[in-house]
CSV table of C-alpha atoms in Angstrom, one decimal:
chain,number,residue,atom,x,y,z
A,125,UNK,CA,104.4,127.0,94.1
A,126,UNK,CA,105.6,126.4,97.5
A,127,UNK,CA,103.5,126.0,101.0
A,128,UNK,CA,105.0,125.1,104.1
A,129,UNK,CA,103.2,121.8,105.6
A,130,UNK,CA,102.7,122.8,109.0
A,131,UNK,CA,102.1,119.9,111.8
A,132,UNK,CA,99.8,121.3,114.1
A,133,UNK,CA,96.7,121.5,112.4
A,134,UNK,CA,93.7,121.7,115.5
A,135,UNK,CA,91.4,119.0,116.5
A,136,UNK,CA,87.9,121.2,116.1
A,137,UNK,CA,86.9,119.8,113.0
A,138,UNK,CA,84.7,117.2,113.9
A,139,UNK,CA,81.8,116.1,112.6
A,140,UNK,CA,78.8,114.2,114.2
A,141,UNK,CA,78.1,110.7,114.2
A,142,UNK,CA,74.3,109.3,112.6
A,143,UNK,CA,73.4,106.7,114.5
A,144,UNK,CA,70.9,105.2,112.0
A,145,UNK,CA,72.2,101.5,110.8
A,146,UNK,CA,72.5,100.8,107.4
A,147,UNK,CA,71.4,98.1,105.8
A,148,UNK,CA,73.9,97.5,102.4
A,149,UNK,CA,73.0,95.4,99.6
A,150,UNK,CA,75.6,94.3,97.2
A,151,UNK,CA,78.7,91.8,96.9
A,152,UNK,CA,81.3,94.2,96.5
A,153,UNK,CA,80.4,96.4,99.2
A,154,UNK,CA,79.2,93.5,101.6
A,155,UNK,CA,82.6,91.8,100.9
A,156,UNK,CA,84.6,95.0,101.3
A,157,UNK,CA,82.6,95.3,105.1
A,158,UNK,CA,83.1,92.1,106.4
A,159,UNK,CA,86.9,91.8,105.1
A,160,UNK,CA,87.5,95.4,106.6
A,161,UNK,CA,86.3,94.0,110.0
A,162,UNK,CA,83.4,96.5,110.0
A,163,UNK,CA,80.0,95.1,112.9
A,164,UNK,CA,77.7,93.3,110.9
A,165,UNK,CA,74.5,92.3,113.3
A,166,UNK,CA,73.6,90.3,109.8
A,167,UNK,CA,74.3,88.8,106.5
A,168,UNK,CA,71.5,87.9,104.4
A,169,UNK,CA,71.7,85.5,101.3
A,170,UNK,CA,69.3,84.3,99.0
A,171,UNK,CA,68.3,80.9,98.9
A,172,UNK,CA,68.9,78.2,96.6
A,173,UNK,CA,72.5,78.0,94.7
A,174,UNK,CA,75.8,79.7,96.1
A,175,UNK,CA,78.0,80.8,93.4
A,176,UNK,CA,81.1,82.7,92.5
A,177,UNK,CA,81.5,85.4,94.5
A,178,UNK,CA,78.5,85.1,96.9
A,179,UNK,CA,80.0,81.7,98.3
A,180,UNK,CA,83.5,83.4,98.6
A,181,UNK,CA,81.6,85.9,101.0
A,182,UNK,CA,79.7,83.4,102.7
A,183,UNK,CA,83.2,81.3,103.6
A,184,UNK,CA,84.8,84.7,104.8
A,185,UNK,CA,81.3,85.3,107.2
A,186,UNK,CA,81.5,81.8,108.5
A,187,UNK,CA,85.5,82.4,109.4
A,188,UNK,CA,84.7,86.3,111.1
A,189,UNK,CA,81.9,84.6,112.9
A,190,UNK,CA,79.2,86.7,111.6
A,191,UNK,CA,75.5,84.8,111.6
A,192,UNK,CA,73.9,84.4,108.3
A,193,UNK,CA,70.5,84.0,107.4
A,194,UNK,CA,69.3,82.3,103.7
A,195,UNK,CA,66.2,83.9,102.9
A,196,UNK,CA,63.8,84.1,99.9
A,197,UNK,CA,64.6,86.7,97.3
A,198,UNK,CA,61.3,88.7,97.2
A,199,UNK,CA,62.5,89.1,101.1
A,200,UNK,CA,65.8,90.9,100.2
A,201,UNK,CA,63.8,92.9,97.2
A,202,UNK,CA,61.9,94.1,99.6
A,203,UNK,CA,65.1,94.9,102.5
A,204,UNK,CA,67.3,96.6,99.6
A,205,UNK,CA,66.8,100.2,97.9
A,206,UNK,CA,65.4,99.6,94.7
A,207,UNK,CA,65.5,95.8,95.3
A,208,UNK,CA,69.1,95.9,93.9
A,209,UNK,CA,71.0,93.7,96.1
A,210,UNK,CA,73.1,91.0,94.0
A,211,UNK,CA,71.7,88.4,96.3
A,212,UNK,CA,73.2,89.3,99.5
A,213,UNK,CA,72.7,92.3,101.8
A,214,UNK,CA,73.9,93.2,105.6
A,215,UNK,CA,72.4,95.1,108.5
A,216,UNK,CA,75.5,97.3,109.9
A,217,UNK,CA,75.9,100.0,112.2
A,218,UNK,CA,76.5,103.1,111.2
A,219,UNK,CA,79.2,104.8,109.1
A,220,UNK,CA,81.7,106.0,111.9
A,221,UNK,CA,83.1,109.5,110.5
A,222,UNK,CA,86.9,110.0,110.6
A,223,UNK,CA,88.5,112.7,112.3
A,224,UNK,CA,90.1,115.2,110.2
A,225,UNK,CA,92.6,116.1,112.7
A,226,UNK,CA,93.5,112.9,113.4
A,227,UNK,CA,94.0,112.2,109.7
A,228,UNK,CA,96.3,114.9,109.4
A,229,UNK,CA,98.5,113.5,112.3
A,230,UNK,CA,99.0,109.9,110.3
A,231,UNK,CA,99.5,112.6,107.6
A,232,UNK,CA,102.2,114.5,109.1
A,233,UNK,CA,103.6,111.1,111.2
A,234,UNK,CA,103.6,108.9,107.6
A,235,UNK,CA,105.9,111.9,106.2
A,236,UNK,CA,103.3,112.2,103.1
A,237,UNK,CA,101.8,115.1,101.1
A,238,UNK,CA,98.6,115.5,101.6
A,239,UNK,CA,95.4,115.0,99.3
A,240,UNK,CA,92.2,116.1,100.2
A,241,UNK,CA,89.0,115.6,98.6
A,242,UNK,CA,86.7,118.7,99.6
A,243,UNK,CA,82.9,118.4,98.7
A,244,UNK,CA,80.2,121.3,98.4
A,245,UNK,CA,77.1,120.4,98.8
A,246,UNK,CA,77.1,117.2,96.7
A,247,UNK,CA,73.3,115.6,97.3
A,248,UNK,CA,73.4,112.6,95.0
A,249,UNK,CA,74.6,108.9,97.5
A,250,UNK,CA,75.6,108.1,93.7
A,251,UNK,CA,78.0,110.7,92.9
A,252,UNK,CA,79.2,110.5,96.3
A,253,UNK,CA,79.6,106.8,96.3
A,254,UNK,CA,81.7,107.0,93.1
A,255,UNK,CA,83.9,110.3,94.0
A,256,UNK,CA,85.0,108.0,97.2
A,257,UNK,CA,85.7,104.9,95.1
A,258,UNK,CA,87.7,107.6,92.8
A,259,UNK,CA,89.6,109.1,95.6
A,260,UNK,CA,90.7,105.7,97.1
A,261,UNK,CA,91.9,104.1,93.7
A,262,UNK,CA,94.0,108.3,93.1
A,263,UNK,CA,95.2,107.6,96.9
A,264,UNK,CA,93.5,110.3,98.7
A,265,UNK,CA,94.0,110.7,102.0
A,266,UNK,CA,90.4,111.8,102.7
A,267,UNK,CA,87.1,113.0,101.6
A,268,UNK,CA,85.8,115.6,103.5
A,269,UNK,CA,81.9,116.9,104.0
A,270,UNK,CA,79.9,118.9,105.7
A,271,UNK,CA,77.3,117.8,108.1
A,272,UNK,CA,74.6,119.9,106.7
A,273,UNK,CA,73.5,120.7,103.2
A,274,UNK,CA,75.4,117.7,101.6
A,275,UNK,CA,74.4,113.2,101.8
A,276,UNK,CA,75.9,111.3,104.0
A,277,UNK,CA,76.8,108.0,104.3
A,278,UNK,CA,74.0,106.0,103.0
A,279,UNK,CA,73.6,102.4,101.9
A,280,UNK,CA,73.3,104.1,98.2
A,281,UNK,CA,76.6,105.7,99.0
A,282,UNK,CA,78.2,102.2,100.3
A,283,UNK,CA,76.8,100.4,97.3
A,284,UNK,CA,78.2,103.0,95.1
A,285,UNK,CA,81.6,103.4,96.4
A,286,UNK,CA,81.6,99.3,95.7
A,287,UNK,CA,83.1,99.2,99.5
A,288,UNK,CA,85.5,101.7,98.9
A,289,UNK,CA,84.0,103.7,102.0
A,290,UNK,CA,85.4,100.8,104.8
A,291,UNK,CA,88.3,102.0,103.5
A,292,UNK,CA,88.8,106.1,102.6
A,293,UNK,CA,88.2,108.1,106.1
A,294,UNK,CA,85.0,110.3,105.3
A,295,UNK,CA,85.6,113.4,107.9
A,296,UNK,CA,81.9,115.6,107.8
A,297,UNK,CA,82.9,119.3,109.0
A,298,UNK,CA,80.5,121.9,110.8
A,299,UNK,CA,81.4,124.4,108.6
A,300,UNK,CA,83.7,124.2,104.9
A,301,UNK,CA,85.0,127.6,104.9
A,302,UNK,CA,86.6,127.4,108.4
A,303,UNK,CA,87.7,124.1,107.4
A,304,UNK,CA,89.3,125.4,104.4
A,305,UNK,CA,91.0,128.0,106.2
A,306,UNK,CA,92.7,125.4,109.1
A,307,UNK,CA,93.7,123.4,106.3
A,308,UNK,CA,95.7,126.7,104.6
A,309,UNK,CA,97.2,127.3,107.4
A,310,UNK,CA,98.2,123.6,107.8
A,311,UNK,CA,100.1,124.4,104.4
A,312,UNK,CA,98.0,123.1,102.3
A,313,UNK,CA,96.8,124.9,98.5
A,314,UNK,CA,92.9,124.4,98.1
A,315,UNK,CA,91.9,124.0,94.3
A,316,UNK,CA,88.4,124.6,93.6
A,317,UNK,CA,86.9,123.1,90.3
A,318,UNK,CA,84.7,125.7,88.3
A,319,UNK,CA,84.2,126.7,84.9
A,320,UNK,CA,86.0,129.8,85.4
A,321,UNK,CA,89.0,128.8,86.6
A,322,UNK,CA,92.4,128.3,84.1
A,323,UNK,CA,93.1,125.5,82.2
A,324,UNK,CA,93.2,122.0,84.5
A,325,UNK,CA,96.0,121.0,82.3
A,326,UNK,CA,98.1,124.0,82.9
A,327,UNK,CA,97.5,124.8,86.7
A,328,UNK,CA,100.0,124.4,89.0
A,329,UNK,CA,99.0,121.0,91.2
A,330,UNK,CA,101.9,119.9,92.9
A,331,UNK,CA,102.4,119.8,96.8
A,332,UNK,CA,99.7,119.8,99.4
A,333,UNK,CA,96.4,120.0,97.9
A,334,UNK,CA,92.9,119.7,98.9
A,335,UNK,CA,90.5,119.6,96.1
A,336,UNK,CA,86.9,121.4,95.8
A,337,UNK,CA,84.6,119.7,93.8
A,338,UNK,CA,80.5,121.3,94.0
A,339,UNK,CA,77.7,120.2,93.0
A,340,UNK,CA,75.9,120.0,89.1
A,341,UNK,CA,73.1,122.5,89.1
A,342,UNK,CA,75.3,125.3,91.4
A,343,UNK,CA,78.9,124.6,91.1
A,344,UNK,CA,81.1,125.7,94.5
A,345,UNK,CA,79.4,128.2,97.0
A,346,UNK,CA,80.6,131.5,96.2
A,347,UNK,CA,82.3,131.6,99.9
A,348,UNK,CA,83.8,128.5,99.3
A,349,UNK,CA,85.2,129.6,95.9
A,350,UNK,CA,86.1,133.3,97.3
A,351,UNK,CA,88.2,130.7,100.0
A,352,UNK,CA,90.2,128.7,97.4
A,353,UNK,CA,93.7,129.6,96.4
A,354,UNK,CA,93.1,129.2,92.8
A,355,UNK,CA,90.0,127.7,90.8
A,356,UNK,CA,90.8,124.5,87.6
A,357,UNK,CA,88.4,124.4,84.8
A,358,UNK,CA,88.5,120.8,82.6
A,359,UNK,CA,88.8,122.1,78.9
A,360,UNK,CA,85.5,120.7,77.1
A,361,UNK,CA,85.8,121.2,73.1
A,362,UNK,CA,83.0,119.1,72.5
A,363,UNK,CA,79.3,120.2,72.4
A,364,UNK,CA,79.1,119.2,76.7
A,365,UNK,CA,79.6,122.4,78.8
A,366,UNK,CA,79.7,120.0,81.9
A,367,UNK,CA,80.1,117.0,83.7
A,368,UNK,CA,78.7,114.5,86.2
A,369,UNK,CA,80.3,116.0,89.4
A,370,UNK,CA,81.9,112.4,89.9
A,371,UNK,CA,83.4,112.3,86.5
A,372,UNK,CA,84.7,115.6,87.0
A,373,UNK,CA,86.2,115.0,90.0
A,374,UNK,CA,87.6,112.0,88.7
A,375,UNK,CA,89.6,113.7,85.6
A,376,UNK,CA,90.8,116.6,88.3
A,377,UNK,CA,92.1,113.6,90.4
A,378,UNK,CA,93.5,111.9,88.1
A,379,UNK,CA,95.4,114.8,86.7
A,380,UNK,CA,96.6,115.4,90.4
A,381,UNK,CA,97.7,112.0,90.2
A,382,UNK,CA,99.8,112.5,87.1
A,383,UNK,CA,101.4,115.6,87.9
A,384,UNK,CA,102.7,113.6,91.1
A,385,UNK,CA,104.4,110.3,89.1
């Protein structure tokens, strides 16, 4: 299976910015902010004893300059989602979306093949969180959403990416299918995961891909899945007759992955 890469792939694929700031509770995901260089207006720590990992985070705030506060636990129970926090949280601005287009360029200019991470309609900040933590250890390039009809960048989602996000370019799309198409055209094979598809183990993913991956209860869009090139099932011999979309991405990326080395 050959494509041709093309280099000229348009810069209309924007998506908007939210300009709600999030407040993200956790060490791995705080850490990952403040060593990414990503605004904090505020760290928050929990009084009393600094250790392990929470005074390696407070060092590396003092040094970036960012102001802490030490404050009572039940005050960060009450600041954190589900008063999960791991004893430190931070008040950020808001996830700043990558360009798709401009991805592409560092793409085409880094002389690599490209891997795309394509999600339909994915609602759960948990899934999400972990399908970008996924695609940054399989070295994707991208994840790719669309603004409507699909989370966004959340604190859940920065929790549960474990600070993976300050680092794997999120691009959010006006519209998949059109998306999909630019990116054909760009030379790249779009692989939609569904239960009717052939055999992940036997498919044909090498070159420039970009991978579909829907959501539990409805699977890809029928447009979206009319739009891909050719549709992966995992084989599943056990009594299960699905997965966690984030597990499921996972094995179709790590397959990717393998067919590559």
């Amino acid at each position: 299976m050959k494509r041709e890469f093309k280099r000229d792939f348009k810069k209309d694929q924007n998506g908007d910015e939210n300009n709600t700031p999030l407040t993200i509770a956790g060490r791995n995901a705080v850490m990952e902010a403040i060593k990414a260089g990503k605004p904090i207006h505020r760290l928050y720590v929990k009084k009393g004893e600094i250790e392990g990992s929470l005074r390696a985070i407070v060092a590396k705030a003092k040094d970036a300059g960012i102001v802490t506060s030490f404050v009572p636990k039940d005050k960060l129970d009450d600041m954190a989602e589900n008063g999960k926090h791991q004893g430190v949280l931070a008040t950020v601005p808001a996830y700043d979306y990558a360009d798709l287009s401009e991805v592409m360029v560092k793409i085409a200019r880094n002389g690599e093949t490209p891997f795309l991470i394509i999600l339909d309609k994915i609602y759960d900040p948990h899934n999400f969180g972990a399908i970008i933590r996924t695609a940054l250890a399989c070295g994707a390039h991208a994840v790719i959403v669309p603004k409507r009809r699909s989370v966004g960048i959340t604190a859940t989602v920065v929790t549960a990416s474990a600070g993976a996000v300050e680092h794997m370019p999120v691009c959010r799309v006006a519209n998949i299918s059109q998306t999909i198409e630019a990116l054909k055209k760009s030379g790249i094979w779009i692989v939609g995961a569904d239960v009717t598809g052939q055999s992940l183990y036997g498919a044909p993913l090498t070159g420039p891909m970009a991978l579909v991956i829907g959501n539990e209860g409805e699977g890809i869009s029928r447009l979206v899945k009319d739009n891909c090139d050719f549709l992966v099932a995992i084989p599943m011999p056990g009594a299960m007759s699905s997965l966690n979309a984030s597990v499921a991405a996972a094995v179709c990326m790590y397959e990717i992955v393998r067919r590559k080395q």
